[in-house]
Amino acid sequence: MNEYRVAVVGATGAVGTRMIQMLEQSSLPIASVKFLASKRSAGKVLSFKDQDVVVEELVPESFTDIDLALFSAGGGISKKFAPEAIKRGAVVVDNTSAFRMDKDVPLVVPEVNEHDLYKHQGLIANPNCSTIQMMVALEPLRKVYGLKKIVVTTLQAVSGAGNRAIEELMTQTKDVLDKKSCKAEVLPVASDQKHYQIAFNPLPQIDVFEDDGYTHEEWKMINETKKIMGDQSLQVTATCIRVPVAIGHSESVWFELEKPGANVAKIKGILAKAPGVVLQDDPANQVYPQPIMAAGKKETFVGRIRCDQEQENAFHLYCVADNLLKGAAWNSVQIAERLHALDLLAVPKN
Ligand code: A2P
C-alpha cells in the first residue's frame, strides 16, 4: 500500500493546525509530514502523533518529494505555490478560493460530489466553509425531491477570518466588559478600508463588496453551490453575517423542492440517515443545533425543520457545523482519504 509524504501549507494558522489534527486522526497512510508557514514561523516546533516537527519556511523546493499538499495560507500563496507543488508531483487540496471556480478544478464535498474527483488534474478545491455545510444538509433532499431555490442567511464565526480575528474578538470582548475602548483592525475584512467592532456587534459584511451590492462571500455561496450540485439553473441567494462567535457557523436555510410529496416527517427521516448529518430537531424538548455543541465535531448538525406556511413545497432548516473542521480542515483531509480510496492520489500524466 502507498504511504504518502504530506505537506501542510499554513500549518500555524487556524485551519492549518486543525489540518494537522485531522491528519493525526485520519486513516490515510502517512509516511512523513512537513509543516510550512511564513518566515516568521520557521523554527517553531509543532507536534504530530507525539513527534516534534519543526516548521519550515515555504519555498518552491518545499514540495520536492511530497505526494500530497494541503494549502490554507491565503489565496495569493495558493496561486503562487500550488503550481510549484503540482509541477513537483504533489496532489494539491486547496482550502482557499484561488481556484474554486476554474472549469478544470473539481470543487468537492465528499458527501455530495465525490465523482468529480475522477476529473482532477493535480488540484482539488475545498469549497467555502458556509457552502460546505449547506451542501451536506441539502444534498440528501435534492437527491429525492430535486431543488428549485435556496435562500440562506449565515451567522459565521470569526475563526473563518483566521487566528487574528479570534484574538480580536477575545480582546474586544474583554475591553468592553472592562469598560475600555476597543480597537478594530482585522474585521470585517483585514484589507478593506474600515474596521468595526465585532464584540457584541454582528457585521453584515464577509469579504469585500461586489458592484452589485453582494459581498464576495455571498457570491461564493451562490456560485459554488451551483458548481457542486452541477445545476446552473438552481436559484440561490445568500446574506452572510459575521457574528461574535469563535467557532461554528450557523445558517438559516429556506429551500423550495422541485417535486411534490415532501413533508417535515419525510425530510427528518431522510436527514436522520444522511452521511455527515446529525439530526438535532426536537422542539418539544428544546433540541436544536448550536455552535458550542458542534465545535470540534466533523458532522453538520441540522434542526428547526419546518414547512413554509405560505408557499407549497418550501421548507426551512437550520444547520450548524465547525467551520474549521467540516468547513475546512476535515473536508480537505476527507478529500485526501477519498482520493486514496479511489486510487486517485497522484498527479495524472498527460
Ligand atoms: P505564519 O503563522 O507564519 O504567519 P490564519 O488563517 O490563522 O491567519 O493563518 C494563516 C496561515 O498562513 C499561517 O500559517 C501563516 O503563517 C500562513 N502564511 C501567511 N503568509 C504566508 C507566507 N507568505 N508564506 C507562507 N505561509 C504564510
mmCIF file of C-alpha atoms and ligand atoms in Angstrom:
data_model
loop_
_atom_site.group_PDB
_atom_site.id
_atom_site.type_symbol
_atom_site.label_atom_id
_atom_site.label_comp_id
_atom_site.label_asym_id
_atom_site.label_seq_id
_atom_site.Cartn_x
_atom_site.Cartn_y
_atom_site.Cartn_z
ATOM 1 C CA MET A 1 0.000 0.000 0.000
ATOM 2 C CA ASN A 2 1.173 3.545 -0.786
ATOM 3 C CA GLU A 3 2.275 5.718 2.100
ATOM 4 C CA TYR A 4 2.154 9.427 1.459
ATOM 5 C CA ARG A 5 4.569 12.265 2.212
ATOM 6 C CA VAL A 6 2.247 15.091 3.238
ATOM 7 C CA ALA A 7 2.868 18.861 3.413
ATOM 8 C CA VAL A 8 0.599 21.331 5.221
ATOM 9 C CA VAL A 9 0.907 24.921 3.941
ATOM 10 C CA GLY A 10 -0.213 27.454 6.562
ATOM 11 C CA ALA A 11 0.447 24.888 9.296
ATOM 12 C CA THR A 12 0.469 27.513 12.065
ATOM 13 C CA GLY A 13 -2.913 29.029 11.126
ATOM 14 C CA ALA A 14 -6.438 28.475 12.436
ATOM 15 C CA VAL A 15 -7.206 25.934 9.683
ATOM 16 C CA GLY A 16 -3.649 24.564 9.338
ATOM 17 C CA THR A 17 -3.482 23.486 12.977
ATOM 18 C CA ARG A 18 -6.790 21.634 12.504
ATOM 19 C CA MET A 19 -5.482 20.031 9.293
ATOM 20 C CA ILE A 20 -2.669 18.594 11.412
ATOM 21 C CA GLN A 21 -5.193 17.235 13.955
ATOM 22 C CA MET A 22 -7.347 15.739 11.176
ATOM 23 C CA LEU A 23 -4.271 14.085 9.618
ATOM 24 C CA GLU A 24 -3.372 12.614 13.027
ATOM 25 C CA GLN A 25 -6.845 11.042 13.235
ATOM 26 C CA SER A 26 -7.002 10.068 9.563
ATOM 27 C CA SER A 27 -6.971 6.583 8.060
ATOM 28 C CA LEU A 28 -4.688 7.945 5.325
ATOM 29 C CA PRO A 29 -1.359 6.052 5.340
ATOM 30 C CA ILE A 30 1.224 8.749 6.083
ATOM 31 C CA ALA A 31 4.983 8.200 5.620
ATOM 32 C CA SER A 32 6.057 11.707 6.709
ATOM 33 C CA VAL A 33 4.767 15.230 7.299
ATOM 34 C CA LYS A 34 6.232 18.646 6.500
ATOM 35 C CA PHE A 35 4.782 21.787 8.097
ATOM 36 C CA LEU A 36 5.174 25.005 6.109
ATOM 37 C CA ALA A 37 4.407 28.619 7.003
ATOM 38 C CA SER A 38 5.910 32.087 6.584
ATOM 39 C CA LYS A 39 9.472 33.008 7.501
ATOM 40 C CA ARG A 40 8.088 34.338 10.826
ATOM 41 C CA SER A 41 7.216 30.823 11.975
ATOM 42 C CA ALA A 42 10.281 28.973 10.666
ATOM 43 C CA GLY A 43 11.875 27.054 13.539
ATOM 44 C CA LYS A 44 8.691 26.868 15.608
ATOM 45 C CA VAL A 45 8.016 23.312 16.839
ATOM 46 C CA LEU A 46 4.629 21.646 16.299
ATOM 47 C CA SER A 47 3.716 18.108 17.188
ATOM 48 C CA PHE A 48 2.417 15.265 15.022
ATOM 49 C CA LYS A 49 1.475 11.971 16.683
ATOM 50 C CA ASP A 50 3.722 12.856 19.656
ATOM 51 C CA GLN A 51 6.700 13.643 17.399
ATOM 52 C CA ASP A 52 8.203 17.146 17.227
ATOM 53 C CA VAL A 53 8.074 18.676 13.742
ATOM 54 C CA VAL A 54 9.971 21.896 13.024
ATOM 55 C CA VAL A 55 8.026 24.398 10.882
ATOM 56 C CA GLU A 56 9.842 25.369 7.674
ATOM 57 C CA GLU A 57 9.595 28.488 5.548
ATOM 58 C CA LEU A 58 7.521 27.903 2.410
ATOM 59 C CA VAL A 59 9.633 27.954 -0.772
ATOM 60 C CA PRO A 60 9.028 26.230 -4.144
ATOM 61 C CA GLU A 61 11.551 23.499 -3.286
ATOM 62 C CA SER A 62 9.486 22.618 -0.177
ATOM 63 C CA PHE A 63 7.462 20.308 -2.446
ATOM 64 C CA THR A 64 10.306 18.113 -3.655
ATOM 65 C CA ASP A 65 9.361 14.538 -2.612
ATOM 66 C CA ILE A 66 5.849 15.482 -1.457
ATOM 67 C CA ASP A 67 2.842 13.399 -2.602
ATOM 68 C CA LEU A 68 0.027 15.461 -1.053
ATOM 69 C CA ALA A 69 -0.036 19.165 -0.159
ATOM 70 C CA LEU A 70 -2.878 20.711 1.841
ATOM 71 C CA PHE A 71 -2.965 24.506 1.385
ATOM 72 C CA SER A 72 -4.547 27.025 3.757
ATOM 73 C CA ALA A 73 -2.352 30.137 3.797
ATOM 74 C CA GLY A 74 -4.486 32.518 1.718
ATOM 75 C CA GLY A 75 -5.387 32.718 -1.978
ATOM 76 C CA GLY A 76 -2.219 34.575 -3.021
ATOM 77 C CA ILE A 77 0.018 31.870 -1.577
ATOM 78 C CA SER A 78 -2.032 29.134 -3.282
ATOM 79 C CA LYS A 79 -1.869 30.915 -6.655
ATOM 80 C CA LYS A 80 1.900 31.212 -6.384
ATOM 81 C CA PHE A 81 2.828 27.871 -4.806
ATOM 82 C CA ALA A 82 0.165 25.308 -5.833
ATOM 83 C CA PRO A 83 1.578 25.129 -9.409
ATOM 84 C CA GLU A 84 5.056 24.628 -7.889
ATOM 85 C CA ALA A 85 3.754 21.707 -5.838
ATOM 86 C CA ILE A 86 1.932 20.080 -8.769
ATOM 87 C CA LYS A 87 4.982 20.539 -11.014
ATOM 88 C CA ARG A 88 6.980 18.517 -8.487
ATOM 89 C CA GLY A 89 4.394 15.719 -8.452
ATOM 90 C CA ALA A 90 2.237 16.614 -5.416
ATOM 91 C CA VAL A 91 -1.559 16.496 -5.494
ATOM 92 C CA VAL A 92 -2.879 19.760 -4.013
ATOM 93 C CA VAL A 93 -6.048 20.108 -1.947
ATOM 94 C CA ASP A 94 -6.558 23.866 -1.711
ATOM 95 C CA ASN A 95 -8.714 25.388 1.004
ATOM 96 C CA THR A 96 -8.619 28.926 -0.446
ATOM 97 C CA SER A 97 -10.884 30.454 -3.087
ATOM 98 C CA ALA A 98 -7.996 30.803 -5.587
ATOM 99 C CA PHE A 99 -9.050 28.034 -7.988
ATOM 100 C CA ARG A 100 -12.586 27.074 -6.903
ATOM 101 C CA MET A 101 -14.389 28.371 -9.970
ATOM 102 C CA ASP A 102 -11.792 27.179 -12.515
ATOM 103 C CA LYS A 103 -13.511 24.899 -15.020
ATOM 104 C CA ASP A 104 -10.906 22.152 -14.746
ATOM 105 C CA VAL A 105 -10.722 22.150 -10.946
ATOM 106 C CA PRO A 106 -13.134 19.873 -9.078
ATOM 107 C CA LEU A 107 -14.832 21.607 -6.127
ATOM 108 C CA VAL A 108 -15.686 18.774 -3.791
ATOM 109 C CA VAL A 109 -17.789 17.958 -0.753
ATOM 110 C CA PRO A 110 -17.278 14.177 -0.474
ATOM 111 C CA GLU A 111 -20.862 13.508 0.699
ATOM 112 C CA VAL A 112 -22.169 15.294 -2.426
ATOM 113 C CA ASN A 113 -19.911 15.060 -5.487
ATOM 114 C CA GLU A 114 -17.103 12.605 -4.834
ATOM 115 C CA HIS A 115 -17.416 11.539 -8.517
ATOM 116 C CA ASP A 116 -15.856 14.887 -9.555
ATOM 117 C CA LEU A 117 -12.548 13.702 -8.042
ATOM 118 C CA TYR A 118 -12.034 11.491 -11.113
ATOM 119 C CA LYS A 119 -11.562 14.657 -13.211
ATOM 120 C CA HIS A 120 -8.719 16.148 -11.185
ATOM 121 C CA GLN A 121 -5.530 17.315 -12.885
ATOM 122 C CA GLY A 122 -3.467 17.559 -9.711
ATOM 123 C CA LEU A 123 -5.583 20.140 -7.878
ATOM 124 C CA ILE A 124 -8.845 19.801 -5.967
ATOM 125 C CA ALA A 125 -10.521 22.827 -4.386
ATOM 126 C CA ASN A 126 -12.157 22.745 -0.978
ATOM 127 C CA PRO A 127 -15.333 24.869 -1.052
ATOM 128 C CA ASN A 128 -16.122 27.853 1.139
ATOM 129 C CA CYS A 129 -16.928 26.857 4.732
ATOM 130 C CA SER A 130 -20.527 28.116 4.613
ATOM 131 C CA THR A 131 -21.212 26.396 1.314
ATOM 132 C CA ILE A 132 -19.969 23.009 2.547
ATOM 133 C CA GLN A 133 -22.337 22.597 5.491
ATOM 134 C CA MET A 134 -25.331 23.751 3.435
ATOM 135 C CA MET A 135 -24.459 21.164 0.757
ATOM 136 C CA VAL A 136 -24.247 18.366 3.344
ATOM 137 C CA ALA A 137 -27.704 19.307 4.661
ATOM 138 C CA LEU A 138 -29.459 19.836 1.305
ATOM 139 C CA GLU A 139 -27.954 17.174 -0.996
ATOM 140 C CA PRO A 140 -29.889 14.250 0.573
ATOM 141 C CA LEU A 141 -33.143 16.152 -0.039
ATOM 142 C CA ARG A 142 -32.122 17.201 -3.561
ATOM 143 C CA LYS A 143 -31.461 13.544 -4.414
ATOM 144 C CA VAL A 144 -35.040 12.586 -3.543
ATOM 145 C CA TYR A 145 -37.076 15.675 -4.445
ATOM 146 C CA GLY A 146 -34.867 17.926 -6.605
ATOM 147 C CA LEU A 147 -34.104 21.511 -5.556
ATOM 148 C CA LYS A 148 -35.520 24.645 -7.147
ATOM 149 C CA LYS A 149 -34.465 27.523 -4.924
ATOM 150 C CA ILE A 150 -32.337 28.290 -1.835
ATOM 151 C CA VAL A 151 -32.408 31.455 0.301
ATOM 152 C CA VAL A 152 -29.755 31.326 3.029
ATOM 153 C CA THR A 153 -28.700 33.677 5.820
ATOM 154 C CA THR A 154 -25.465 32.767 7.583
ATOM 155 C CA LEU A 155 -24.220 33.564 11.077
ATOM 156 C CA GLN A 156 -20.488 32.997 10.691
ATOM 157 C CA ALA A 157 -17.850 32.618 13.395
ATOM 158 C CA VAL A 158 -14.806 34.895 13.433
ATOM 159 C CA SER A 159 -12.371 31.963 13.094
ATOM 160 C CA GLY A 160 -13.291 31.917 9.401
ATOM 161 C CA ALA A 161 -11.111 35.044 9.169
ATOM 162 C CA GLY A 162 -8.148 33.346 10.879
ATOM 163 C CA ASN A 163 -6.342 33.426 14.217
ATOM 164 C CA ARG A 164 -6.031 37.217 14.296
ATOM 165 C CA ALA A 165 -9.807 37.567 14.092
ATOM 166 C CA ILE A 166 -10.295 35.168 17.036
ATOM 167 C CA GLU A 167 -7.822 37.245 19.074
ATOM 168 C CA GLU A 168 -9.643 40.426 18.059
ATOM 169 C CA LEU A 169 -12.999 39.085 19.303
ATOM 170 C CA MET A 170 -11.490 37.966 22.621
ATOM 171 C CA THR A 171 -9.581 41.220 23.238
ATOM 172 C CA GLN A 172 -12.536 43.429 22.302
ATOM 173 C CA THR A 173 -14.921 41.401 24.471
ATOM 174 C CA LYS A 174 -12.634 41.798 27.470
ATOM 175 C CA ASP A 175 -12.182 45.531 26.737
ATOM 176 C CA VAL A 176 -15.955 46.082 26.538
ATOM 177 C CA LEU A 177 -16.508 44.195 29.818
ATOM 178 C CA ASP A 178 -13.686 46.231 31.396
ATOM 179 C CA LYS A 179 -15.415 49.399 30.094
ATOM 180 C CA LYS A 180 -12.361 50.269 27.977
ATOM 181 C CA SER A 181 -12.472 51.487 24.369
ATOM 182 C CA CYS A 182 -11.655 48.762 21.875
ATOM 183 C CA LYS A 183 -9.549 48.625 18.748
ATOM 184 C CA ALA A 184 -10.757 47.077 15.450
ATOM 185 C CA GLU A 185 -8.043 46.197 12.933
ATOM 186 C CA VAL A 186 -8.992 42.838 11.394
ATOM 187 C CA LEU A 187 -12.766 42.527 10.911
ATOM 188 C CA PRO A 188 -14.844 42.634 8.839
ATOM 189 C CA VAL A 189 -12.053 42.333 6.230
ATOM 190 C CA ALA A 190 -8.393 42.963 7.109
ATOM 191 C CA SER A 191 -7.597 44.505 3.705
ATOM 192 C CA ASP A 192 -10.723 46.727 3.451
ATOM 193 C CA GLN A 193 -10.802 50.464 4.307
ATOM 194 C CA LYS A 194 -12.856 50.376 7.503
ATOM 195 C CA HIS A 195 -12.802 48.088 10.521
ATOM 196 C CA TYR A 196 -15.618 47.689 13.028
ATOM 197 C CA GLN A 197 -16.058 46.220 16.491
ATOM 198 C CA ILE A 198 -17.243 42.584 16.369
ATOM 199 C CA ALA A 199 -17.695 42.119 20.145
ATOM 200 C CA PHE A 200 -21.472 42.269 20.861
ATOM 201 C CA ASN A 201 -21.930 43.597 17.298
ATOM 202 C CA PRO A 202 -22.737 41.322 14.288
ATOM 203 C CA LEU A 203 -21.391 42.683 10.992
ATOM 204 C CA PRO A 204 -23.229 42.142 7.674
ATOM 205 C CA GLN A 205 -20.009 42.003 5.674
ATOM 206 C CA ILE A 206 -17.826 38.968 4.981
ATOM 207 C CA ASP A 207 -15.183 39.529 2.296
ATOM 208 C CA VAL A 208 -15.262 42.611 0.061
ATOM 209 C CA PHE A 209 -18.306 44.110 -1.684
ATOM 210 C CA GLU A 210 -19.000 43.433 -5.368
ATOM 211 C CA ASP A 211 -20.502 46.144 -7.625
ATOM 212 C CA ASP A 212 -23.985 44.605 -7.313
ATOM 213 C CA GLY A 213 -24.086 45.105 -3.509
ATOM 214 C CA TYR A 214 -23.461 41.443 -2.656
ATOM 215 C CA THR A 215 -20.292 40.571 -0.764
ATOM 216 C CA HIS A 216 -17.786 38.197 -2.310
ATOM 217 C CA GLU A 217 -18.653 35.625 0.398
ATOM 218 C CA GLU A 218 -22.279 35.723 -0.785
ATOM 219 C CA TRP A 219 -21.105 35.420 -4.400
ATOM 220 C CA LYS A 220 -19.065 32.355 -3.379
ATOM 221 C CA MET A 221 -22.039 30.662 -1.715
ATOM 222 C CA ILE A 222 -24.243 31.263 -4.769
ATOM 223 C CA ASN A 223 -21.777 30.136 -7.417
ATOM 224 C CA GLU A 224 -20.076 27.308 -5.525
ATOM 225 C CA THR A 225 -23.485 25.779 -4.721
ATOM 226 C CA LYS A 226 -24.373 25.641 -8.431
ATOM 227 C CA LYS A 227 -20.989 24.112 -9.310
ATOM 228 C CA ILE A 228 -21.018 21.457 -6.556
ATOM 229 C CA MET A 229 -24.612 20.445 -7.253
ATOM 230 C CA GLY A 230 -23.922 20.566 -11.001
ATOM 231 C CA ASP A 231 -27.030 22.674 -11.665
ATOM 232 C CA GLN A 232 -26.622 26.169 -13.133
ATOM 233 C CA SER A 233 -30.410 26.671 -13.146
ATOM 234 C CA LEU A 234 -30.672 26.272 -9.364
ATOM 235 C CA GLN A 235 -31.809 29.608 -7.873
ATOM 236 C CA VAL A 236 -29.607 30.611 -4.925
ATOM 237 C CA THR A 237 -29.297 33.785 -2.902
ATOM 238 C CA ALA A 238 -27.332 34.450 0.284
ATOM 239 C CA THR A 239 -26.780 37.015 3.045
ATOM 240 C CA CYS A 240 -23.612 36.424 5.085
ATOM 241 C CA ILE A 241 -23.206 37.849 8.580
ATOM 242 C CA ARG A 242 -20.176 37.724 10.866
ATOM 243 C CA VAL A 243 -21.228 37.140 14.473
ATOM 244 C CA PRO A 244 -19.312 37.289 17.772
ATOM 245 C CA VAL A 245 -18.794 33.521 17.972
ATOM 246 C CA ALA A 246 -15.315 31.941 17.948
ATOM 247 C CA ILE A 247 -16.042 28.597 16.233
ATOM 248 C CA GLY A 248 -19.101 27.225 14.414
ATOM 249 C CA HIS A 249 -21.103 28.691 11.543
ATOM 250 C CA SER A 250 -24.913 28.668 11.787
ATOM 251 C CA GLU A 251 -27.223 29.003 8.792
ATOM 252 C CA SER A 252 -30.917 29.654 8.383
ATOM 253 C CA VAL A 253 -31.837 27.982 5.091
ATOM 254 C CA TRP A 254 -35.149 28.372 3.201
ATOM 255 C CA PHE A 255 -35.490 25.989 0.281
ATOM 256 C CA GLU A 256 -38.053 25.063 -2.347
ATOM 257 C CA LEU A 257 -38.164 21.495 -3.624
ATOM 258 C CA GLU A 258 -38.883 20.621 -7.242
ATOM 259 C CA LYS A 259 -41.064 17.527 -6.826
ATOM 260 C CA PRO A 260 -44.164 17.428 -4.596
ATOM 261 C CA GLY A 261 -44.675 14.921 -1.806
ATOM 262 C CA ALA A 262 -42.229 16.047 0.887
ATOM 263 C CA ASN A 263 -43.279 16.839 4.423
ATOM 264 C CA VAL A 264 -41.423 17.529 7.681
ATOM 265 C CA ALA A 265 -41.527 13.889 8.819
ATOM 266 C CA LYS A 266 -40.139 12.629 5.494
ATOM 267 C CA ILE A 267 -37.396 15.282 5.482
ATOM 268 C CA LYS A 268 -36.404 14.348 9.024
ATOM 269 C CA GLY A 269 -36.371 10.665 8.024
ATOM 270 C CA ILE A 270 -34.031 11.357 5.101
ATOM 271 C CA LEU A 271 -31.688 13.593 7.098
ATOM 272 C CA ALA A 272 -31.541 11.181 10.050
ATOM 273 C CA LYS A 273 -29.854 8.659 7.735
ATOM 274 C CA ALA A 274 -27.819 11.080 5.612
ATOM 275 C CA PRO A 275 -23.996 10.853 5.551
ATOM 276 C CA GLY A 276 -22.283 13.507 7.657
ATOM 277 C CA VAL A 277 -25.562 14.786 9.148
ATOM 278 C CA VAL A 278 -26.700 14.665 12.770
ATOM 279 C CA LEU A 279 -30.376 15.489 13.189
ATOM 280 C CA GLN A 280 -30.995 17.640 16.276
ATOM 281 C CA ASP A 281 -34.634 18.537 15.940
ATOM 282 C CA ASP A 282 -36.968 18.154 18.890
ATOM 283 C CA PRO A 283 -38.708 21.469 19.627
ATOM 284 C CA ALA A 284 -40.779 19.988 22.472
ATOM 285 C CA ASN A 285 -37.526 19.320 24.323
ATOM 286 C CA GLN A 286 -35.717 22.445 23.031
ATOM 287 C CA VAL A 287 -33.271 20.382 20.983
ATOM 288 C CA TYR A 288 -31.630 22.265 18.093
ATOM 289 C CA PRO A 289 -28.108 22.800 16.731
ATOM 290 C CA GLN A 290 -25.720 25.238 18.430
ATOM 291 C CA PRO A 291 -22.087 26.227 17.681
ATOM 292 C CA ILE A 292 -20.753 25.290 21.126
ATOM 293 C CA MET A 293 -22.048 21.755 20.619
ATOM 294 C CA ALA A 294 -20.756 21.491 17.028
ATOM 295 C CA ALA A 295 -17.236 22.816 17.759
ATOM 296 C CA GLY A 296 -14.674 20.021 17.498
ATOM 297 C CA LYS A 297 -17.053 17.716 15.564
ATOM 298 C CA LYS A 298 -16.859 16.653 11.930
ATOM 299 C CA GLU A 299 -20.610 16.436 11.263
ATOM 300 C CA THR A 300 -23.189 19.005 10.180
ATOM 301 C CA PHE A 301 -25.998 19.405 12.729
ATOM 302 C CA VAL A 302 -29.499 20.062 11.372
ATOM 303 C CA GLY A 303 -32.699 21.102 13.114
ATOM 304 C CA ARG A 304 -35.645 23.554 13.172
ATOM 305 C CA ILE A 305 -37.155 21.818 10.120
ATOM 306 C CA ARG A 306 -40.475 23.466 9.284
ATOM 307 C CA CYS A 307 -42.912 23.957 6.381
ATOM 308 C CA ASP A 308 -43.211 27.397 4.878
ATOM 309 C CA GLN A 309 -46.705 28.426 5.958
ATOM 310 C CA GLU A 310 -47.481 30.333 2.737
ATOM 311 C CA GLN A 311 -45.698 28.502 -0.065
ATOM 312 C CA GLU A 312 -46.253 24.898 -1.035
ATOM 313 C CA ASN A 313 -43.197 22.637 -1.291
ATOM 314 C CA ALA A 314 -40.973 25.101 0.602
ATOM 315 C CA PHE A 315 -39.278 24.465 3.954
ATOM 316 C CA HIS A 316 -36.894 25.949 6.494
ATOM 317 C CA LEU A 317 -33.979 24.295 8.229
ATOM 318 C CA TYR A 318 -31.158 25.487 10.467
ATOM 319 C CA CYS A 319 -27.701 23.937 10.205
ATOM 320 C CA VAL A 320 -24.526 24.331 12.252
ATOM 321 C CA ALA A 321 -21.018 22.950 11.689
ATOM 322 C CA ASP A 322 -17.468 23.540 12.885
ATOM 323 C CA ASN A 323 -16.235 25.898 10.156
ATOM 324 C CA LEU A 324 -12.598 24.976 10.817
ATOM 325 C CA LEU A 325 -13.304 21.216 10.548
ATOM 326 C CA LYS A 326 -16.141 20.302 8.149
ATOM 327 C CA GLY A 327 -15.881 23.796 6.670
ATOM 328 C CA ALA A 328 -12.148 23.484 6.022
ATOM 329 C CA ALA A 329 -9.619 21.059 7.572
ATOM 330 C CA TRP A 330 -11.779 17.932 7.814
ATOM 331 C CA ASN A 331 -13.299 18.382 4.348
ATOM 332 C CA SER A 332 -9.743 18.711 2.926
ATOM 333 C CA VAL A 333 -8.456 15.595 4.713
ATOM 334 C CA GLN A 334 -11.672 13.742 3.817
ATOM 335 C CA ILE A 335 -10.992 14.605 0.141
ATOM 336 C CA ALA A 336 -7.471 13.164 0.554
ATOM 337 C CA GLU A 337 -8.887 9.989 2.136
ATOM 338 C CA ARG A 338 -11.333 9.568 -0.750
ATOM 339 C CA LEU A 339 -8.569 10.202 -3.326
ATOM 340 C CA HIS A 340 -6.581 7.422 -1.669
ATOM 341 C CA ALA A 341 -9.583 5.060 -1.532
ATOM 342 C CA LEU A 342 -10.295 5.663 -5.246
ATOM 343 C CA ASP A 343 -6.603 5.289 -6.166
ATOM 344 C CA LEU A 344 -6.508 8.894 -7.411
ATOM 345 C CA LEU A 345 -3.826 10.308 -5.140
ATOM 346 C CA ALA A 346 -1.316 11.042 -7.919
ATOM 347 C CA VAL A 347 -0.928 13.822 -10.471
ATOM 348 C CA PRO A 348 -2.243 12.409 -13.771
ATOM 349 C CA LYS A 349 0.380 12.205 -16.541
ATOM 350 C CA ASN A 350 -0.918 13.875 -19.723
HETATM 351 P P1 A2P B 1 2.519 32.425 9.863
HETATM 352 O O1 A2P B 1 1.915 31.909 11.143
HETATM 353 O O2 A2P B 1 3.966 32.149 9.767
HETATM 354 O O3 A2P B 1 2.123 33.849 9.559
HETATM 355 P P2 A2P B 1 -4.681 32.272 9.686
HETATM 356 O O4 A2P B 1 -5.684 31.830 8.651
HETATM 357 O O5 A2P B 1 -4.966 31.757 11.042
HETATM 358 O O6 A2P B 1 -4.465 33.751 9.629
HETATM 359 O O7 A2P B 1 -3.280 31.584 9.256
HETATM 360 C C1 A2P B 1 -2.668 31.852 8.023
HETATM 361 C C2 A2P B 1 -1.544 30.816 7.769
HETATM 362 O O8 A2P B 1 -0.911 31.178 6.545
HETATM 363 C C3 A2P B 1 -0.462 30.818 8.838
HETATM 364 O O9 A2P B 1 0.053 29.512 8.981
HETATM 365 C C4 A2P B 1 0.577 31.735 8.227
HETATM 366 O O10 A2P B 1 1.892 31.519 8.687
HETATM 367 C C5 A2P B 1 0.487 31.319 6.779
HETATM 368 N N1 A2P B 1 1.090 32.348 5.926
HETATM 369 C C6 A2P B 1 0.785 33.651 5.856
HETATM 370 N N2 A2P B 1 1.592 34.293 4.982
HETATM 371 C C7 A2P B 1 2.426 33.349 4.484
HETATM 372 C C8 A2P B 1 3.503 33.359 3.557
HETATM 373 N N3 A2P B 1 3.884 34.478 2.939
HETATM 374 N N4 A2P B 1 4.142 32.186 3.290
HETATM 375 C C9 A2P B 1 3.779 31.056 3.910
HETATM 376 N N5 A2P B 1 2.762 30.975 4.806
HETATM 377 C C10 A2P B 1 2.105 32.102 5.100
#
